[in-house]
Structure formats: structure tokens, C-alpha cells
Short mmCIF file of C-alpha atoms in Angstrom, two decimals:
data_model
loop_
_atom_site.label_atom_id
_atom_site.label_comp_id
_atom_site.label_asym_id
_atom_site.label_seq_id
_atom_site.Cartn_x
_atom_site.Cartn_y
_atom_site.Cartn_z
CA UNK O 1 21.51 -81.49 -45.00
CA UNK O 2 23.58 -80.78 -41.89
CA UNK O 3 20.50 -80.19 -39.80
CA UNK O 4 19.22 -83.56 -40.75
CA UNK O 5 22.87 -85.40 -40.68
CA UNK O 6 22.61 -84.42 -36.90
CA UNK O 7 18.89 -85.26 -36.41
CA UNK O 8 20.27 -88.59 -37.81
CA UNK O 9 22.68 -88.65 -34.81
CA UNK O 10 20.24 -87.73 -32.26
CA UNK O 11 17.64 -90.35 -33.65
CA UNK O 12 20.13 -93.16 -33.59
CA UNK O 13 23.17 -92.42 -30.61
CA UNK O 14 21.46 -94.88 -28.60
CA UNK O 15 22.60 -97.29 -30.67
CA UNK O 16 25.67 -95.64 -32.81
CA UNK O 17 27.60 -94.29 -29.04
CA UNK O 18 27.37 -97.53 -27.08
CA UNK O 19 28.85 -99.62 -30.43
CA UNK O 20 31.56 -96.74 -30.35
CA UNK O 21 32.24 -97.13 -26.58
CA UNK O 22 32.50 -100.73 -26.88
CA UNK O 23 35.83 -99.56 -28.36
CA UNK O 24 37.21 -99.43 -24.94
CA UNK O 25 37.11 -103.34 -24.87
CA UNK O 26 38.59 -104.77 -28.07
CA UNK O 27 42.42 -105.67 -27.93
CA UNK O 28 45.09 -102.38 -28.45
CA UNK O 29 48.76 -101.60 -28.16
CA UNK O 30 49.16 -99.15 -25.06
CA UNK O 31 49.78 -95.24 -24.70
CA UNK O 32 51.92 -94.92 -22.00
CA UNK O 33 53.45 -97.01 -19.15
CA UNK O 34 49.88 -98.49 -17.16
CA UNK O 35 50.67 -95.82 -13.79
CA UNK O 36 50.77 -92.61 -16.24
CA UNK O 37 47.89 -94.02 -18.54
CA UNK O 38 45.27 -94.02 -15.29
CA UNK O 39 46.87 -90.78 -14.04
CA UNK O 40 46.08 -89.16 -17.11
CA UNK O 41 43.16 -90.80 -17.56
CA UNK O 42 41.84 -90.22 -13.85
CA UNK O 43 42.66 -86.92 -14.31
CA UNK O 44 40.55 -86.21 -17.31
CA UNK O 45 37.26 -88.08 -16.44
CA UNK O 46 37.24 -86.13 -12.62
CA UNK O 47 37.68 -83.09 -14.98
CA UNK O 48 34.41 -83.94 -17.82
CA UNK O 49 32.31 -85.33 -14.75
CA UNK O 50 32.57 -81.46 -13.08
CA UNK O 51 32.45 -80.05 -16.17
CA UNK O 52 29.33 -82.07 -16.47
CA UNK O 53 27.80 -81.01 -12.94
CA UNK O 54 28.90 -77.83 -12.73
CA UNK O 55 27.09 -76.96 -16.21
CA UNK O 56 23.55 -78.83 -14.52
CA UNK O 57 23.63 -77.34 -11.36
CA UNK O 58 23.40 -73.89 -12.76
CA UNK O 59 21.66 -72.39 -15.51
CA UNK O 60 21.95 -73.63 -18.81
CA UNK O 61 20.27 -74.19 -22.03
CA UNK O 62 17.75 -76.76 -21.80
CA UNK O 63 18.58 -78.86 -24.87
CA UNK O 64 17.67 -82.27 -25.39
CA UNK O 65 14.99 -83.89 -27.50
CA UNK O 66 11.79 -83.70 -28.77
CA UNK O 67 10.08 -86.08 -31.00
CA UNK O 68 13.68 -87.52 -31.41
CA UNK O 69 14.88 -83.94 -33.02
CA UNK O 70 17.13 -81.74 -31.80
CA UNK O 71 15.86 -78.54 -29.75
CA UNK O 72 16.20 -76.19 -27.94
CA UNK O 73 14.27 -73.59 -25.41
CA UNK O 74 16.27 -70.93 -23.32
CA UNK O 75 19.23 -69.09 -24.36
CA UNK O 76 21.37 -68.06 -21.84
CA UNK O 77 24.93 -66.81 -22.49
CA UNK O 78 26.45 -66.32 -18.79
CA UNK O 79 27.42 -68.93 -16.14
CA UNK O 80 29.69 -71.12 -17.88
CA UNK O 81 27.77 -70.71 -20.30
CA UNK O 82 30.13 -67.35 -20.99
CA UNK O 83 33.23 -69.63 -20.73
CA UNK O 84 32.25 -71.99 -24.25
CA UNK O 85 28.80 -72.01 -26.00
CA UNK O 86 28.78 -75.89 -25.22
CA UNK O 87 30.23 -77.21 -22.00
CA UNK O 88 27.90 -80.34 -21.82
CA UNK O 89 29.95 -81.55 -25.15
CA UNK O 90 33.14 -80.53 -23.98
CA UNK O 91 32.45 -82.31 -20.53
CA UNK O 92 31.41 -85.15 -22.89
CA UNK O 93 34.44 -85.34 -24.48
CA UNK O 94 37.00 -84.87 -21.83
CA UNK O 95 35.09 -88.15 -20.58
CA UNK O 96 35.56 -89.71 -23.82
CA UNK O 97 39.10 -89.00 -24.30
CA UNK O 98 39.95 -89.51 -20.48
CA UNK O 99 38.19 -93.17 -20.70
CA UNK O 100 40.22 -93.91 -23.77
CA UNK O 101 43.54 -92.77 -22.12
CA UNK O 102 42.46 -94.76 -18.80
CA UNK O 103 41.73 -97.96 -20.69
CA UNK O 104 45.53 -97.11 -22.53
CA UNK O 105 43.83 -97.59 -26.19
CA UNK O 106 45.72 -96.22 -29.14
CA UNK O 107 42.95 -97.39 -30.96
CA UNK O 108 40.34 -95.91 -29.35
CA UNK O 109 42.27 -92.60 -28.69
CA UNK O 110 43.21 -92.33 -32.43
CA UNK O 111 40.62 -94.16 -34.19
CA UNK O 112 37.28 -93.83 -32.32
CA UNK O 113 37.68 -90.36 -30.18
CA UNK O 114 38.17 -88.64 -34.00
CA UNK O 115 34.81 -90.30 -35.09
CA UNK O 116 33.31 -89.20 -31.27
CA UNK O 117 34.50 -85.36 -32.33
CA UNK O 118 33.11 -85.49 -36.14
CA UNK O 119 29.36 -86.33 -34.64
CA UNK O 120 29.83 -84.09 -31.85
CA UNK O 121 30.56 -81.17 -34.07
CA UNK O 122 27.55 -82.30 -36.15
CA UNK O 123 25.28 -82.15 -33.30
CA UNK O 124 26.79 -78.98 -32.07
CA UNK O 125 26.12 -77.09 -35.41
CA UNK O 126 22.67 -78.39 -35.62
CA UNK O 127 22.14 -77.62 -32.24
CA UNK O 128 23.36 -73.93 -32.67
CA UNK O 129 21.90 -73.32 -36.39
CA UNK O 130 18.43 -73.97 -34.52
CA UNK O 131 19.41 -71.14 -31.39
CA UNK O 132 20.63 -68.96 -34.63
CA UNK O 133 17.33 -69.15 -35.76
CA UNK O 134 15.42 -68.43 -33.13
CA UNK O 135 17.87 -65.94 -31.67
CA UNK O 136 19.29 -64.23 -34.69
CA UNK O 137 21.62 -61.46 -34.05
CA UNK O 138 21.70 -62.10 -30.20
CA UNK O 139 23.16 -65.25 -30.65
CA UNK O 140 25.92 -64.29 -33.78
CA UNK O 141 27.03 -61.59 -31.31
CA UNK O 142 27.14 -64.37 -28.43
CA UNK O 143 29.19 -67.00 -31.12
CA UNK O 144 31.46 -63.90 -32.36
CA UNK O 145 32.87 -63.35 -28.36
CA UNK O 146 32.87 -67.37 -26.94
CA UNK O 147 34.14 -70.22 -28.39
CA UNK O 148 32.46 -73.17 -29.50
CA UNK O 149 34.08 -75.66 -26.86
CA UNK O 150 37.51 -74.83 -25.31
CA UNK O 151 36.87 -72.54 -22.64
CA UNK O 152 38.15 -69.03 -22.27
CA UNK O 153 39.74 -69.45 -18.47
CA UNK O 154 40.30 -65.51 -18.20
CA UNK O 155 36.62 -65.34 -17.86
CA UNK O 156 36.12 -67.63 -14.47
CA UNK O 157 36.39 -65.31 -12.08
CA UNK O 158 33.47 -63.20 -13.37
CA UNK O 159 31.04 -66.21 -14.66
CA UNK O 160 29.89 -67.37 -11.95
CA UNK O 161 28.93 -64.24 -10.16
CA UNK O 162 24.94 -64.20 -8.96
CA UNK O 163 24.78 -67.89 -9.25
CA UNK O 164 23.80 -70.40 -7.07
CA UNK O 165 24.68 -74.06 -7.14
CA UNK O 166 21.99 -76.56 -6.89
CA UNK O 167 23.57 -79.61 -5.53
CA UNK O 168 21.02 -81.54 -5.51
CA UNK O 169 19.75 -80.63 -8.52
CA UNK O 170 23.06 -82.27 -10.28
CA UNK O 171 23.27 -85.34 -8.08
CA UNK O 172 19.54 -85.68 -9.51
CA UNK O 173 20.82 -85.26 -13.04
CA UNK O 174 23.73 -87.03 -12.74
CA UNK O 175 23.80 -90.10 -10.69
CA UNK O 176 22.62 -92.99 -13.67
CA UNK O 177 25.89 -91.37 -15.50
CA UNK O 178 28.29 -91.40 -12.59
CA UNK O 179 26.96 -95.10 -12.00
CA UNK O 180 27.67 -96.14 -15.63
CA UNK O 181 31.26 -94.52 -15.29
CA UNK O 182 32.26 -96.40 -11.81
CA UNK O 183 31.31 -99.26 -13.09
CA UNK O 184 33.24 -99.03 -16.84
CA UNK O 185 36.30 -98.13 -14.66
CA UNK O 186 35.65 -101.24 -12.78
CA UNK O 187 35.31 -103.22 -15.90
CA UNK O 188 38.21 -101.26 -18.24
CA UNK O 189 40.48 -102.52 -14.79
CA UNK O 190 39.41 -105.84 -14.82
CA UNK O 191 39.82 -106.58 -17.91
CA UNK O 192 43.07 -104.81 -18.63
CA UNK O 193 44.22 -106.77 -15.37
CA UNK O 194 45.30 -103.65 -12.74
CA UNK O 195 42.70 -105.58 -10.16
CA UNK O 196 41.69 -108.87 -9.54
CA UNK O 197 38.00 -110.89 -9.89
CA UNK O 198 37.68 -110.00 -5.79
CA UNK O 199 38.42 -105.98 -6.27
CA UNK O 200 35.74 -106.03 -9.13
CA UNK O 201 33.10 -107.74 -7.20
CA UNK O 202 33.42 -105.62 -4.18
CA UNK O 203 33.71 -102.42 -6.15
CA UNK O 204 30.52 -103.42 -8.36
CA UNK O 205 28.77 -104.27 -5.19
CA UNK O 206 30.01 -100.62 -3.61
CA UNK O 207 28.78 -99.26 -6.69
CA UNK O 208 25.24 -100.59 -7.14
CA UNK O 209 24.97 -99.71 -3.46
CA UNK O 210 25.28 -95.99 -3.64
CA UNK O 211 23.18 -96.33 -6.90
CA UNK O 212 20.80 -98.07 -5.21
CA UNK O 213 20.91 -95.32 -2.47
CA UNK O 214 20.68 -92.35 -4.97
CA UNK O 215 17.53 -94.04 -6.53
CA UNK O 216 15.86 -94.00 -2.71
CA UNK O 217 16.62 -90.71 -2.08
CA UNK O 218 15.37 -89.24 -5.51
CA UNK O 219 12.05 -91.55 -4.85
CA UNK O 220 11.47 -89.73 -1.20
CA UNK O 221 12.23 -86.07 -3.33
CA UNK O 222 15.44 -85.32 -1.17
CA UNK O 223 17.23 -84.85 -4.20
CA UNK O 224 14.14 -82.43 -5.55
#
């Protein structure tokens, strides 16, 4: 049942995630004072979005989907890998819970983020049921000595040792999200008025620019 509950997930995000997200938008009473909220904020989406790149530029578990069904190929339990079995999810949600703290939403920090954890822990236990099975004891040992999300920071000076950094590699991954966050910053500060109709239309322009750029560059395989 749970392995289907988070096939279900999979199957549908495209359409459950962006109807959460939309969250962001609707009318809420604030956190904190507007400077602390986009501090905070700021601080948190910087921190998913390296998370994020970090985890893509190095080895990592190809997971994705196939056939609309979760999967999953290689195991590999070093890199950051050694710091939390799933940093893509907890880069995910630092994102989520910085954009909800940026936008200064109670309701989306204490309504919709919960509902954003409850799938994400159904995917993750779907995810890892299915390495489980195909890895058996090599991966209970592996889930007995790293935890499931927060990482274990006494480990970073060791994880990354023998590893190389494609750059490249996680601009290629990466760029489509870092457009869609620049420009739901631009929007969430819009619309909860901390810049004018001018600001917006030159940072949108800005935006789509370097998007536009990234797109060239991955087309002539510079980014390859």
C-alpha cells in the first residue's frame, strides 16, 4: 500500500505540487517583521539550491522515473550521499520552507509545508523500500549509520574526499529550476509589495535573459 500511495505521488506531483505551491499566493497573516522574513527566507532557499547542486554535480543515486513509477539504479552511500540517505529531498524542502518564510505565510509554513513533508516521506520510503530490495543488507547497514534527511555535519570533512565537482554538469541540471525560483521571488515580491511593477519587469527581463543564455549554451554542448 505504501509503495503504491507513493507511486500515486510520483504519477500525479505534476499536478498535486504546483496546486500546493500556489499556496505562496493566497492572502496570510505574516511571520515576522517583512526585513527578517526575506533574511530568513533568503537564507534558506541559497541553502536548498546548493544542497540541490552540490548533490548533482557529484555522484548520486540516479532516481527518477520510469513508466511514471518510482526507481532506482545505482547505490552509492559516500559523497553527501554519507551525510543523509536523501539530500535531493532535504534540498527540496529547505526550498519549500525557505519560499514559505520569504513570502511571510503562516499559512503556507503551517498548513501546506506539513502536507509538503507527509508526501515527501511517502516518496522517500517508497523510494528506499525499492533500494532495500535490491540492496538488502548493504543498504540496512547504510540506513542503520545515516539518517534519512538531516545531515550528520561531523562527517563533511571526510565526504567529499576523491570527488570531483562537475560544474557544468549542475548548471545543466539545474538551470529550468533556478529560472522558476528567480522568477517566484520576483512574483512572491511583487505581489507582497517589497518592489514595484518597474523592479519586476526588469528583473523578469534579467531573468529570462540568463535563461535564455543557459538554453544557448546547453544547445552548443558547453554545458556537456
Amino acid at each position: 500500500m505504501f509503495i503504491k500511495f507513493g507511486n500515486w505521488i510520483l504519477r500525479y506531483r505534476q499536478i498535486i505540487f504546483p496546486i500546493l505551491h500556489a499556496g505562496l499566493f493566497l492572502p496570510s497573516s505574516n511571520i515576522f517583521p517583512w526585513e527578517l522574513s526575506l533574511l530568513i527566507g533568503g537564507v534558506l532557499i541559497v541553502a536548498g539550491v546548493l544542497i540541490r547542486s552540490i548533490t548533482l554535480g557529484l555522484e548520486y543515486v540516479i532516481k527518477g522515473k520510469f513508466q511514471r513509477k518510482i526507481y532506482a539504479t545505482i547505490h552509492v552511500p559516500n559523497g553527501i550521499y554519507s551525510l543523509c540517505r536523501n539530500p535531493m529531498y532535504f534540498g527540496n524542502l529547505l526550498l519549500l520552507l525557505g519560499f514559505g518564510i520569504f513570502a511571510n505565510s503562516k499559512f503556507f509554513v503551517l498548513i501546506i509545508f506539513p502536507i509538503f513533508l507527509l508526501l515527501y516521506f511517502v516518496i522517500i520510503n517508497t523510494d528506499e523500500s525499492i533500494l532495500l530490495e535490491k540492496y538488502d543488507d548493504e543498504y540496512k547497514k547504510y540506513k542503520a549509520e545515516v539518517s534519512m534527511l538531516l545531515p550528520d555535519l561531523n562527517r563533511i570533512q571526510t565526504a567529499f574526499k576523491g570527488f570531483h565537482f562537475n560544474w557544468k554538469w549542475a548548471l545543466k541540471k539545474e538551470y529550468n529550476s533556478w529560472f522558476l525560483y528567480f522568477s517566484v521571488i520576483d512574483v512572491l515580491l511583487f505581489c507582497n509589495g517589497q518592489i514595484g511593477s518597474a523592479m519586476t519587469i526588469i528583473s523578469a527581463v534579467i531573468i529570462i535573459t540568463l535563461y535564455a543564455l543557459l538554453r544557448f549554451l546547453e544547445k552548443m554542448q558547453f554545458l556537456n
